[in-house]
Coordinates of C-alpha atoms and ligand atoms in Angstrom, one line a residue:
X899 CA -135.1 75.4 146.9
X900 CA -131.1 75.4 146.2
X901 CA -130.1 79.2 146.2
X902 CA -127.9 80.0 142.9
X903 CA -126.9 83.6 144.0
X904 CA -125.4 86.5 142.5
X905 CA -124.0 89.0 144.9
X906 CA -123.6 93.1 143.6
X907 CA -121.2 94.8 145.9
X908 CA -119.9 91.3 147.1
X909 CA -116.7 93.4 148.8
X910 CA -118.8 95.5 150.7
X911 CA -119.9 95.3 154.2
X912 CA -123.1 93.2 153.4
X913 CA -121.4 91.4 150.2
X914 CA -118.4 90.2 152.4
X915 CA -120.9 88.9 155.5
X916 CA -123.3 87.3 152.7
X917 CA -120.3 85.3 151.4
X918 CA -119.5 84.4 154.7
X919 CA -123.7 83.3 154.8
X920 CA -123.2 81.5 152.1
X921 CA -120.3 79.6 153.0
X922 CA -122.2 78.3 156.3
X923 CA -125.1 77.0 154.3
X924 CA -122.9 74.7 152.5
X925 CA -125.2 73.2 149.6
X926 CA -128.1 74.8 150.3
X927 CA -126.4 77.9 148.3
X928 CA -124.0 78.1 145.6
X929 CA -122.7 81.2 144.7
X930 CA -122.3 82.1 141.0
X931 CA -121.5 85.5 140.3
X932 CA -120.2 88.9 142.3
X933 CA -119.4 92.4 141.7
X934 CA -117.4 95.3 142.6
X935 CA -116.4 98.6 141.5
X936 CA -112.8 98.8 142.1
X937 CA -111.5 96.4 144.7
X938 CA -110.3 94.1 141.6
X939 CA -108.3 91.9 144.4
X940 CA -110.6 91.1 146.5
X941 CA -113.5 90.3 144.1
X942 CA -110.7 87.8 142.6
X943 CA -110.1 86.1 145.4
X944 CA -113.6 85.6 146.3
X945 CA -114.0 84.1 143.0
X946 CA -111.3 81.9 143.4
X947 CA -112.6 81.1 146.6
X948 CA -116.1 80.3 145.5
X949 CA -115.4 78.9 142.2
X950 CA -118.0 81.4 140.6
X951 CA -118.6 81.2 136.9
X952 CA -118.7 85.1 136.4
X953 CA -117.7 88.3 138.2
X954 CA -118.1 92.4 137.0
X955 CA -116.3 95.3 137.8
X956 CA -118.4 98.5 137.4
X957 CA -114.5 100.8 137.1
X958 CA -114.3 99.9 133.4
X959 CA -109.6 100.6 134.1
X960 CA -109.7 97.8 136.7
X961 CA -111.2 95.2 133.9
X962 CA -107.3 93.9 133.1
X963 CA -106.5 93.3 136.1
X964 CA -109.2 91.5 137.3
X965 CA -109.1 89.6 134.2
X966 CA -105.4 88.6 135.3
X967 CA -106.2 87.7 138.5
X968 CA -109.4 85.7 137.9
X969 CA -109.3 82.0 137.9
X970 CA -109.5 80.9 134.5
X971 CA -112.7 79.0 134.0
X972 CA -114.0 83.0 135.6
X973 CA -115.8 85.2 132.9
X974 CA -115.0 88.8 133.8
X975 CA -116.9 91.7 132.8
X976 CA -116.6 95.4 133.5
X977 CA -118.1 98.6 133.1
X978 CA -121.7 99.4 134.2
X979 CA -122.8 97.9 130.9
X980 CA -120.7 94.7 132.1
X981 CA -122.6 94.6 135.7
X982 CA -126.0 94.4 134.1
X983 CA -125.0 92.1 131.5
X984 CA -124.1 90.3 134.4
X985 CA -127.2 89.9 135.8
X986 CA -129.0 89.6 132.5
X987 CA -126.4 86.4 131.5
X988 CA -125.7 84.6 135.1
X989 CA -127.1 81.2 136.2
X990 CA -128.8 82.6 139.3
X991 CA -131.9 82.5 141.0
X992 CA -131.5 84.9 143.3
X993 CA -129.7 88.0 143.3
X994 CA -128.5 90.2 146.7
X995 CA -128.2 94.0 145.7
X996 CA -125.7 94.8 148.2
X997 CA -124.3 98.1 146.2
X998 CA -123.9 101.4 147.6
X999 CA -126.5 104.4 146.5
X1000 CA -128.3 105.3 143.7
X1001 CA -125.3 103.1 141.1
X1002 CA -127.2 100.0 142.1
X1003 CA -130.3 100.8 140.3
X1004 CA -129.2 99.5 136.9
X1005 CA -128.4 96.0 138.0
X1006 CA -131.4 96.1 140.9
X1007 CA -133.7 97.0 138.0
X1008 CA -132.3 94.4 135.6
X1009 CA -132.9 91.2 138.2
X1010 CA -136.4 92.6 139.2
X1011 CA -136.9 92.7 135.2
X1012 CA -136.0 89.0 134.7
X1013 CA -138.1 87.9 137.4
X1014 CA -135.4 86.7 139.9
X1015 CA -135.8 87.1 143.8
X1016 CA -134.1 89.6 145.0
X1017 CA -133.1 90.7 148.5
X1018 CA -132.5 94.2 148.4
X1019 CA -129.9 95.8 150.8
X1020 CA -129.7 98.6 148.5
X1021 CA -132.5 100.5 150.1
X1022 CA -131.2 104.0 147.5
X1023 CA -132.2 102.2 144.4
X1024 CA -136.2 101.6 146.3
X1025 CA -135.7 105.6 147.6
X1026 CA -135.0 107.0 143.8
X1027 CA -137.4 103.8 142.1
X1028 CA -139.8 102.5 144.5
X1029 CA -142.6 103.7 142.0
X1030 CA -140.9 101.5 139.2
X1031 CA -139.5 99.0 141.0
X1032 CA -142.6 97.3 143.0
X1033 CA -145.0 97.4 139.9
X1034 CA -141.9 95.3 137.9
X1035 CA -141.7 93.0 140.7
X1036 CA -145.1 92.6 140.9
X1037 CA -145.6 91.6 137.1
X1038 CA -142.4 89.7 136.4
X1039 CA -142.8 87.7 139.4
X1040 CA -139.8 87.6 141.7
X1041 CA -139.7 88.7 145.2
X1042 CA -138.5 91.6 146.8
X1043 CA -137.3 90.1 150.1
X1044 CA -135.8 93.2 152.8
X1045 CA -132.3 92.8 153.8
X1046 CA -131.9 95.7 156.0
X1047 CA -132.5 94.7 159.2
X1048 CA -135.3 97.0 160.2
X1049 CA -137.3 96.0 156.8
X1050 CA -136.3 92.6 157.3
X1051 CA -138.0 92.9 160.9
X1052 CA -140.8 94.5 159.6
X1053 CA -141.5 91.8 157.0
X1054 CA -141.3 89.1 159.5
X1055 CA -143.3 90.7 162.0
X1056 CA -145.9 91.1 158.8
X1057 CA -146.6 87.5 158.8
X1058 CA -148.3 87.6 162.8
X1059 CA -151.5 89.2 160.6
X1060 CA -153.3 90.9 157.7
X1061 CA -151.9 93.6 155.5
X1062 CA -155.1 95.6 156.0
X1063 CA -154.8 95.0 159.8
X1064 CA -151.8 96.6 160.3
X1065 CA -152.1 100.0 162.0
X1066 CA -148.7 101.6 162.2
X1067 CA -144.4 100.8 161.8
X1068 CA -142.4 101.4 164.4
X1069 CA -139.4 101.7 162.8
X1070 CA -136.5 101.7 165.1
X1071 CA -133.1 104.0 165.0
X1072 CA -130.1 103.2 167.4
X1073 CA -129.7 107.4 167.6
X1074 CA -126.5 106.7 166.2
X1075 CA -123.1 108.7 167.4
X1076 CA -124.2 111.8 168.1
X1077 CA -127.8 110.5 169.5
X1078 CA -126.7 112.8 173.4
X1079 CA -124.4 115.8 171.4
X1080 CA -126.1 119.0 171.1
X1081 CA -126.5 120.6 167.7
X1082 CA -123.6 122.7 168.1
X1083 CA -121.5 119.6 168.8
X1084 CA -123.1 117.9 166.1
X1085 CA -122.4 120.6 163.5
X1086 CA -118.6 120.4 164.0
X1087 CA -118.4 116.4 164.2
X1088 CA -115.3 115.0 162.3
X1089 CA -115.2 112.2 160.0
X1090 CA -114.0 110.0 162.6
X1091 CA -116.5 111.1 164.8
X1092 CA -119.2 110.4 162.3
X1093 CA -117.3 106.8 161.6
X1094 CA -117.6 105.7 165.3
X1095 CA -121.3 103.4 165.1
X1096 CA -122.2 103.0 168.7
X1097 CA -123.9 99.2 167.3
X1098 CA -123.2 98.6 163.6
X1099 CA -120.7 97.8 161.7
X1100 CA -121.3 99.1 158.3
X1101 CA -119.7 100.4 155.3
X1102 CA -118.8 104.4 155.6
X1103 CA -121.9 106.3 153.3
X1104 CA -124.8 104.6 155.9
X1105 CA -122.5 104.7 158.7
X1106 CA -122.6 108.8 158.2
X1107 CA -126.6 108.6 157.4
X1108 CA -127.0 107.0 160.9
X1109 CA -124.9 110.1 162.2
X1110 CA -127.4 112.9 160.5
X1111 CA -130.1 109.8 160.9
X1112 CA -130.6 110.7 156.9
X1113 CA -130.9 106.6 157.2
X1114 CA -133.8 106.7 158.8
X1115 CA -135.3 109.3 156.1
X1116 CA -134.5 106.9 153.5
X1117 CA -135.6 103.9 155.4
X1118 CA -139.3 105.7 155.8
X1119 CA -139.7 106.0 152.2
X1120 CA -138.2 102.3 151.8
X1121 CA -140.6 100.9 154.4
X1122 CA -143.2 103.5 152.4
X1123 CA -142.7 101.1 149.2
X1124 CA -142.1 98.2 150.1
X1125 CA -144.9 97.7 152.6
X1126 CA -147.6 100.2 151.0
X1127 CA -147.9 102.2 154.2
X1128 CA -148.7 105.6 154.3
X1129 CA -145.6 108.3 156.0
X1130 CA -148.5 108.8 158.6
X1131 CA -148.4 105.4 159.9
X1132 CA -144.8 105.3 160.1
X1133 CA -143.1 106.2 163.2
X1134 CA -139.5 106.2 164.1
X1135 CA -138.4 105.1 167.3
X1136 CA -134.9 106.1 169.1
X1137 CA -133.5 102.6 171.0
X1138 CA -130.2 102.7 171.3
X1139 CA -129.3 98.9 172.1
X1140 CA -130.3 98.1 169.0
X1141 CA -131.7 94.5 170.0
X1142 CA -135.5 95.5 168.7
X1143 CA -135.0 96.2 164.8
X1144 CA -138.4 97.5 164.6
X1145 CA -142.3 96.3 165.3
X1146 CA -145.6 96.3 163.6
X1147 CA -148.4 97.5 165.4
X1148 CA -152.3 95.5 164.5
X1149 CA -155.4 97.6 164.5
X1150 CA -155.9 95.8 168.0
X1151 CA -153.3 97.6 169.8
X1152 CA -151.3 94.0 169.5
X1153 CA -147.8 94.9 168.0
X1154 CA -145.1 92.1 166.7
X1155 CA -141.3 93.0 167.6
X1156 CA -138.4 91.4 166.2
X1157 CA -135.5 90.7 167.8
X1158 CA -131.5 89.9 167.8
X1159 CA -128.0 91.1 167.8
X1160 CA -127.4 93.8 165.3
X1161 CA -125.9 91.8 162.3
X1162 CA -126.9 91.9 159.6
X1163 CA -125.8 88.3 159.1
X1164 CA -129.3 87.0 160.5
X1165 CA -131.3 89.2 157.8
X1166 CA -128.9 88.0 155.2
X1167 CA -129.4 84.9 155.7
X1168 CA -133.0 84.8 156.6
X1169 CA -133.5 86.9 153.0
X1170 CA -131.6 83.7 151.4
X1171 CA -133.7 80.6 153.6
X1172 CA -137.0 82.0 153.5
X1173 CA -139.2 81.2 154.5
X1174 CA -137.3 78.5 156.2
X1175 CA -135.2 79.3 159.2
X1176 CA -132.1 77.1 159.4
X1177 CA -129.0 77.3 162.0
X1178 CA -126.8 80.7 161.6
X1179 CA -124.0 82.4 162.4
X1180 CA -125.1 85.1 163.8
X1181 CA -124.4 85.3 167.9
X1182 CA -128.2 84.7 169.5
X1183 CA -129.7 87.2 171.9
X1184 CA -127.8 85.9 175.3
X1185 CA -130.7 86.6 177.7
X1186 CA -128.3 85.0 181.0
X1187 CA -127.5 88.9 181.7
X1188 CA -130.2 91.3 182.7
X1189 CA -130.5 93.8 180.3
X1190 CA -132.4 97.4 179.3
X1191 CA -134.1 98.7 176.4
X1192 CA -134.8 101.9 176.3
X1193 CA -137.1 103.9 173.8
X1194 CA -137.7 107.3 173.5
X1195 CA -139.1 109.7 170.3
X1196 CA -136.6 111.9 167.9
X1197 CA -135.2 114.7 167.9
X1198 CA -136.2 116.7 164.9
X1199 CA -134.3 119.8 165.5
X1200 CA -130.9 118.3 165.8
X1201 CA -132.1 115.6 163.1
X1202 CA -133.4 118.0 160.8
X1203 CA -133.0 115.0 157.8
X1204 CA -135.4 112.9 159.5
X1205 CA -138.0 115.0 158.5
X1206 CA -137.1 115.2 154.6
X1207 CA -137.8 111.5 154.7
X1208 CA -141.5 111.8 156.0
X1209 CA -142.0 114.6 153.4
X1210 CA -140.2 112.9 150.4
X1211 CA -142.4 109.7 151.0
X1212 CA -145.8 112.1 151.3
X1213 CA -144.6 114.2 148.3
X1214 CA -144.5 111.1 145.8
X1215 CA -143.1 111.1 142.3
X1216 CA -139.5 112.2 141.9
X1217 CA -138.9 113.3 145.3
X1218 CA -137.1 110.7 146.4
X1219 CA -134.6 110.5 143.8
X1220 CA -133.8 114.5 144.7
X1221 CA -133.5 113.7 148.2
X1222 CA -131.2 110.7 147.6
X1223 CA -128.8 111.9 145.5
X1224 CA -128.8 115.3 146.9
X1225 CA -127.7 113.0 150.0
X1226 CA -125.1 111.2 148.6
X1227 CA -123.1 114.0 147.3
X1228 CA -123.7 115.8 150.3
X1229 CA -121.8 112.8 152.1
X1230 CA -119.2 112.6 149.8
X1231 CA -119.0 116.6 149.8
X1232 CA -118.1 115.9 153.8
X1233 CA -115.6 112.6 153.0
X1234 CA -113.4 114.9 151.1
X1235 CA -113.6 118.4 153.8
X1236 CA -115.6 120.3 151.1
X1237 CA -118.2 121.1 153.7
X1238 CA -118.8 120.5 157.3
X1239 CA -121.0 117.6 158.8
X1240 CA -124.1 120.2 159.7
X1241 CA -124.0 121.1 156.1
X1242 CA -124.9 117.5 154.9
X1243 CA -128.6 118.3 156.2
X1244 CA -128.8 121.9 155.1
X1245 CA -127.7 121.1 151.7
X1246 CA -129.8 118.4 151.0
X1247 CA -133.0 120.1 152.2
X1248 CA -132.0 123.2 150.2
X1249 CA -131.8 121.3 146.8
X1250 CA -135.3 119.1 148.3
X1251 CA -136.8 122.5 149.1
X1252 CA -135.6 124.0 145.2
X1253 CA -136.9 120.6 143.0
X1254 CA -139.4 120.6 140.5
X1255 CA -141.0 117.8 141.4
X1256 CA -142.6 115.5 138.4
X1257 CA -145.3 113.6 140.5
X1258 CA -145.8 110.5 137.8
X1259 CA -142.3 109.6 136.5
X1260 CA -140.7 107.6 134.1
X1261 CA -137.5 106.1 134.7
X1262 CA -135.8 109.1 132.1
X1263 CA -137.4 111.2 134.9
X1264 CA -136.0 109.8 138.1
X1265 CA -132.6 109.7 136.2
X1266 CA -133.0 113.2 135.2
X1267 CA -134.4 114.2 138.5
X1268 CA -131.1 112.4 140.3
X1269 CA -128.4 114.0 138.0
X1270 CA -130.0 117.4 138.6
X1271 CA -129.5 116.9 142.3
X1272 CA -126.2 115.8 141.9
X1273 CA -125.2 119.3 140.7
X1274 CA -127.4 121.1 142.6
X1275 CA -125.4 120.5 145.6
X1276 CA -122.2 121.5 144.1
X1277 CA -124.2 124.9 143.1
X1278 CA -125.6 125.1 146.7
X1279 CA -121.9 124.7 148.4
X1280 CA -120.7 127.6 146.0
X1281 CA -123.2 130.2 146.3
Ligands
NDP29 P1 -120.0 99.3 151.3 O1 -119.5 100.6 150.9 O2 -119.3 98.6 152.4 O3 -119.9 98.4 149.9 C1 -120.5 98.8 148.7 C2 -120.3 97.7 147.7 O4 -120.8 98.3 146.4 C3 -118.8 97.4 147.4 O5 -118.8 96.1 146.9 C4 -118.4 98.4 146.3 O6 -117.3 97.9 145.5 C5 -119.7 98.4 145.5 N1 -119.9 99.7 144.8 C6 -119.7 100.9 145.3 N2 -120.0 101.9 144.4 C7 -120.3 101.2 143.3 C8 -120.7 101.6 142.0 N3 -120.7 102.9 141.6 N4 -121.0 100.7 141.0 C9 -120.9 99.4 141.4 N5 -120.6 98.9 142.6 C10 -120.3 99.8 143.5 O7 -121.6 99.4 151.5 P2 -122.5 98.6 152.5 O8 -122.2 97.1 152.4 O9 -122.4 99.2 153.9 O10 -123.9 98.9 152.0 C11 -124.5 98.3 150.8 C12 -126.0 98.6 150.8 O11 -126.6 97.9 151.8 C13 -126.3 100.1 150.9 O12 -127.4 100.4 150.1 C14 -126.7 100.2 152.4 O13 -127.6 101.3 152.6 C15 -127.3 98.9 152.6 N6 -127.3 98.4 154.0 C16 -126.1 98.2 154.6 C17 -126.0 97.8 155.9 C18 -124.6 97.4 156.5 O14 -124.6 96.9 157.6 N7 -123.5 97.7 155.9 C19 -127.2 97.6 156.7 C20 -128.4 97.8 156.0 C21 -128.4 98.2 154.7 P3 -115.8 98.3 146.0 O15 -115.5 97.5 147.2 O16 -114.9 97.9 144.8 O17 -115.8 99.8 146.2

């Protein structure tokens, strides 16, 4: 089936290498809407460059400018309103939630509402609305296809058996940066320290969660979601190399690994092909030079996050949505020298460990759970 695509967050680090997807699979995909926030430029160019019928910027003071700059058969919109009018309006069949955090939910929930597939990168909008957003999915009739590349591994290696045969998720970390400091080390790391991905290249919010491995947290209760599995059957697996994005083991000890080179260009695109494989652009595996893959458990006391995912996804209703945002201003509490990098952890795990948590929520409840995070930090920093 010809792919009409919308792309949210299209100048991101996942929008930008699903545009350069796209343009690889020729006719097979035709892009026909994107959206930003700010980066008013760049989403004009790519509109220019992809002839799209329609593009949003969520920064409602950016809207003139892009307007300007758009080509002019180009229908701009802006404002969060405009992004989910976006999705609501647009010719597409398929949209790629490639925003950052808990913003993407509007326009995530808004595709899974009108039924589209959807390949979700956006891994905070499952974390604060898994509860909502599966049963949606599920009754409108769209598909929820993994982008993340340990998701996307897991959903592949799914297909090797039954759902009911599976036993456990290995769910694979690369350790990130500070995967050999001690805690003491850790505590003090810089921004640029946190920046420095030994394997990924990402955008800067989940290149920090790799560093505290608060990724991983949110990835348990993503995998949690997606794939019905309880936190008990989900284990989390240090390999640095970053060649085995994660495994599913059967009840008969049997367990199904994917492999490649981290990029997420191969998930991308197998998200936008399946459940075809065609040629990519990826670099393959190059298995000429001998190579190692090592394993080995985490490290819970110097990753003291990792363990707020396993609870969050045991403790149900609006846990997840505390622990998200509770993250996310953490992190931007660090970007901006508020707060050190071993107070991302701390803080987030005081506001988790103060919630009131509403185990059956409403969407009104998640938002309010989420907002009260949000300023919960801010109190936590203070005091
Ligand atoms: P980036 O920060 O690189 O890009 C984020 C995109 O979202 C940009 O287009 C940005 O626009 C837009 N955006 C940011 N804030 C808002 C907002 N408030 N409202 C609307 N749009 C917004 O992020 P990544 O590409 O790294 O990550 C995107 C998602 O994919 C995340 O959920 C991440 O966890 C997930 N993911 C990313 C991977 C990666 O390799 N990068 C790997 C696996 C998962 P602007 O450019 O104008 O700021």
């Amino acid at each position: 089936m010809q792919r009409r695509v919308l792309i949210l967050g299209s100048t991101g680090s996942v929008g930008q290498s699903a545009l350069e997807v796209a343009a690889a699979l020729g006719d097979e995909v035709t892009v026909v809407g994107l959206s930003a926030r700010r980066n008013w430029r760049l989403l004009a160019e790519q509109a220019a460059r992809f002839n799209v019928a329609a593009v949003a910027i969520a920064e409602e003071r950016f809207s003139d400018n892009l307007r300007r700059a758009c080509p002019a058969g180009t229908r701009a919109l802006a404002g969060r309103a405009g992004l989910v009018e976006l999705v609501e309006t647009c010719d597409a069949n398929f949209v790629l939630a490639a925003i950052i955090g808990a913003a993407g939910l509007p326009a995530t929930l808004a595709a899974v509402g009108r039924g589209l597939d959807v390949g979700l990168a956006n891994k905070e909008s499952l974390v604060l609305a898994g509860a909502l957003l599966l049963p949606l999915a599920a009754q409108r009739g769209g598909a929820l296809i993994p982008v993340d590349s340990e998701h996307s591994a897991i959903f592949q290696a799914l297909h090797a058996g039954r759902r009911e045969d599976v036993r456990r998720i290995h769910l694979t970390a690369s350790g990130g940066p500070f995967r050999q400091w001690s805690a003491a080390r850790i505590a003090q790391a810089t921004l640029a320290d946190a920046l420095n991905h030994p394997t990924w290249s990402m955008g800067p919010k989940i290149t920090i969660d790799s560093a505290t491995m608060m990724n991983k947290a949110l990835e348990i209760i993503e995998a949690h979601w997606l794939f019905g599995v309880s936190a008990e059957q989900i284990d989390v697996l240090i390999h640095p190399e970053s060649v085995v994005h994660s495994m599913v083991e059967f009840q008969d000890g049997s367990i199904i690994a994917q492999l490649g080179t981290p990029d997420m260009k191969t998930p991308i695109q197998y998200a936008l092909t399946y459940p075809r494989r065609v040629t990519g652009i990826a670099e393959p595996l190059d298995w000429s030079q001998a190579r190692c893959l090592h394993f080995e458990p985490p490290d819970f006391a110097r990753f003291p996050a990792l363990r707020l995912g396993y609870e969050a996804a045991r403790d149900g209703g609006t846990s997840g949505a505390v622990l998200n945002a509770a993250n996310e201003v953490a992190v931007e509490r660090f970007r901006s020298g508020t707060i050190p990098f071993g107070r991302i952890a701390t803080v987030t795990e005081e506001v988790y460990r103060g919630q009131r948590r509403v185990p059956q929520p409403a969407l009104d409840d998640l938002l309010a759970a989420d907002a009260w995070a949000r300023e919960e930090v801010d109190r936590c920093i203070r005091s």
